[in-house]
């Protein structure tokens, strides 16, 4: 089973854009969100 960016976002209760930013290291993301 493939895990998608949307799956990770739903599990972390954040937007898919936030997951993408954390994975790619783009834009500042609050530590509390990144560590969720």
CSV table of N, CA and C in Angstrom, one decimal:
chain,number,residue,atom,x,y,z
A,1,UNK,N,0.8,-1.2,0.0
A,1,UNK,CA,0.0,0.0,0.0
A,1,UNK,C,0.9,1.2,0.0
A,2,UNK,N,0.6,2.1,-0.9
A,2,UNK,CA,1.4,3.4,-1.0
A,2,UNK,C,0.8,4.4,-0.1
A,3,UNK,N,1.6,5.1,0.6
A,3,UNK,CA,1.2,6.2,1.5
A,3,UNK,C,1.4,7.5,0.7
A,4,UNK,N,0.3,8.3,0.6
A,4,UNK,CA,0.4,9.5,-0.1
A,4,UNK,C,0.6,10.7,0.8
A,5,UNK,N,1.0,11.8,0.2
A,5,UNK,CA,1.2,13.0,1.0
A,5,UNK,C,-0.1,13.4,1.7
A,6,UNK,N,-1.2,13.2,1.0
A,6,UNK,CA,-2.5,13.5,1.7
A,6,UNK,C,-2.8,12.6,2.9
A,7,UNK,N,-2.4,11.3,2.8
A,7,UNK,CA,-2.5,10.4,3.9
A,7,UNK,C,-1.7,10.9,5.2
A,8,UNK,N,-0.5,11.4,4.9
A,8,UNK,CA,0.3,11.9,6.0
A,8,UNK,C,-0.3,13.2,6.6
A,9,UNK,N,-0.8,14.0,5.7
A,9,UNK,CA,-1.4,15.3,6.2
A,9,UNK,C,-2.6,15.0,7.0
A,10,UNK,N,-3.5,14.1,6.6
A,10,UNK,CA,-4.7,13.7,7.3
A,10,UNK,C,-4.3,13.2,8.7
A,11,UNK,N,-3.3,12.3,8.8
A,11,UNK,CA,-2.9,11.7,10.0
A,11,UNK,C,-2.3,12.8,11.0
A,12,UNK,N,-1.6,13.7,10.4
A,12,UNK,CA,-0.9,14.8,11.2
A,12,UNK,C,-1.9,16.0,11.5
A,13,UNK,N,-3.0,16.0,10.8
A,13,UNK,CA,-4.0,17.1,11.0
A,13,UNK,C,-3.4,18.4,10.5
A,14,UNK,N,-2.7,18.3,9.4
A,14,UNK,CA,-2.2,19.5,8.7
A,14,UNK,C,-2.5,19.5,7.3
A,15,UNK,N,-2.2,20.5,6.5
A,15,UNK,CA,-2.5,20.5,5.1
A,15,UNK,C,-1.4,19.8,4.3
A,16,UNK,N,-1.8,19.3,3.2
A,16,UNK,CA,-0.8,18.6,2.3
A,16,UNK,C,0.4,19.5,2.0
A,17,UNK,N,0.1,20.8,1.9
A,17,UNK,CA,1.2,21.8,1.6
A,17,UNK,C,2.2,21.8,2.7
A,18,UNK,N,1.7,21.7,4.0
A,18,UNK,CA,2.6,21.7,5.1
A,18,UNK,C,3.5,20.5,5.1
A,19,UNK,N,2.9,19.4,4.8
A,19,UNK,CA,3.7,18.1,4.7
A,19,UNK,C,4.8,18.3,3.6
A,20,UNK,N,4.4,18.8,2.5
A,20,UNK,CA,5.4,19.0,1.4
A,20,UNK,C,6.5,19.9,1.8
A,21,UNK,N,6.2,21.0,2.5
A,21,UNK,CA,7.2,22.0,3.0
A,21,UNK,C,8.2,21.3,3.9
A,22,UNK,N,7.6,20.5,4.9
A,22,UNK,CA,8.5,19.8,5.8
A,22,UNK,C,9.4,18.8,5.1
A,23,UNK,N,8.9,18.0,4.2
A,23,UNK,CA,9.7,17.0,3.5
A,23,UNK,C,10.7,17.6,2.6
A,24,UNK,N,10.4,18.8,2.0
A,24,UNK,CA,11.3,19.4,1.0
A,24,UNK,C,12.2,20.5,1.6
A,25,UNK,N,11.9,20.8,2.9
A,25,UNK,CA,12.7,21.8,3.5
A,25,UNK,C,12.5,23.2,3.0
A,26,UNK,N,11.3,23.4,2.4
A,26,UNK,CA,10.9,24.8,1.9
A,26,UNK,C,10.1,25.5,2.9
A,27,UNK,N,10.4,26.8,3.0
A,27,UNK,CA,9.6,27.7,3.8
A,27,UNK,C,9.7,27.4,5.3
A,28,UNK,N,9.6,28.3,6.1
A,28,UNK,CA,9.6,28.0,7.6
A,28,UNK,C,8.3,27.3,8.0
A,29,UNK,N,8.5,26.3,8.8
A,29,UNK,CA,7.4,25.6,9.4
A,29,UNK,C,7.6,25.6,10.9
A,30,UNK,N,6.6,25.9,11.7
A,30,UNK,CA,6.7,25.9,13.1
A,30,UNK,C,7.1,24.5,13.6
A,31,UNK,N,8.0,24.5,14.6
A,31,UNK,CA,8.5,23.2,15.1
A,31,UNK,C,7.4,22.4,15.7
A,32,UNK,N,6.4,23.0,16.3
A,32,UNK,CA,5.3,22.2,16.9
A,32,UNK,C,4.5,21.5,15.8
A,33,UNK,N,4.5,22.1,14.6
A,33,UNK,CA,3.8,21.4,13.5
A,33,UNK,C,4.7,20.3,12.9
A,34,UNK,N,5.9,20.6,12.7
A,34,UNK,CA,6.9,19.7,12.1
A,34,UNK,C,7.0,18.5,13.0
A,35,UNK,N,7.0,18.6,14.3
A,35,UNK,CA,7.2,17.5,15.2
A,35,UNK,C,5.9,16.8,15.6
A,36,UNK,N,4.7,17.2,15.0
A,36,UNK,CA,3.5,16.7,15.4
A,36,UNK,C,3.4,15.2,15.0
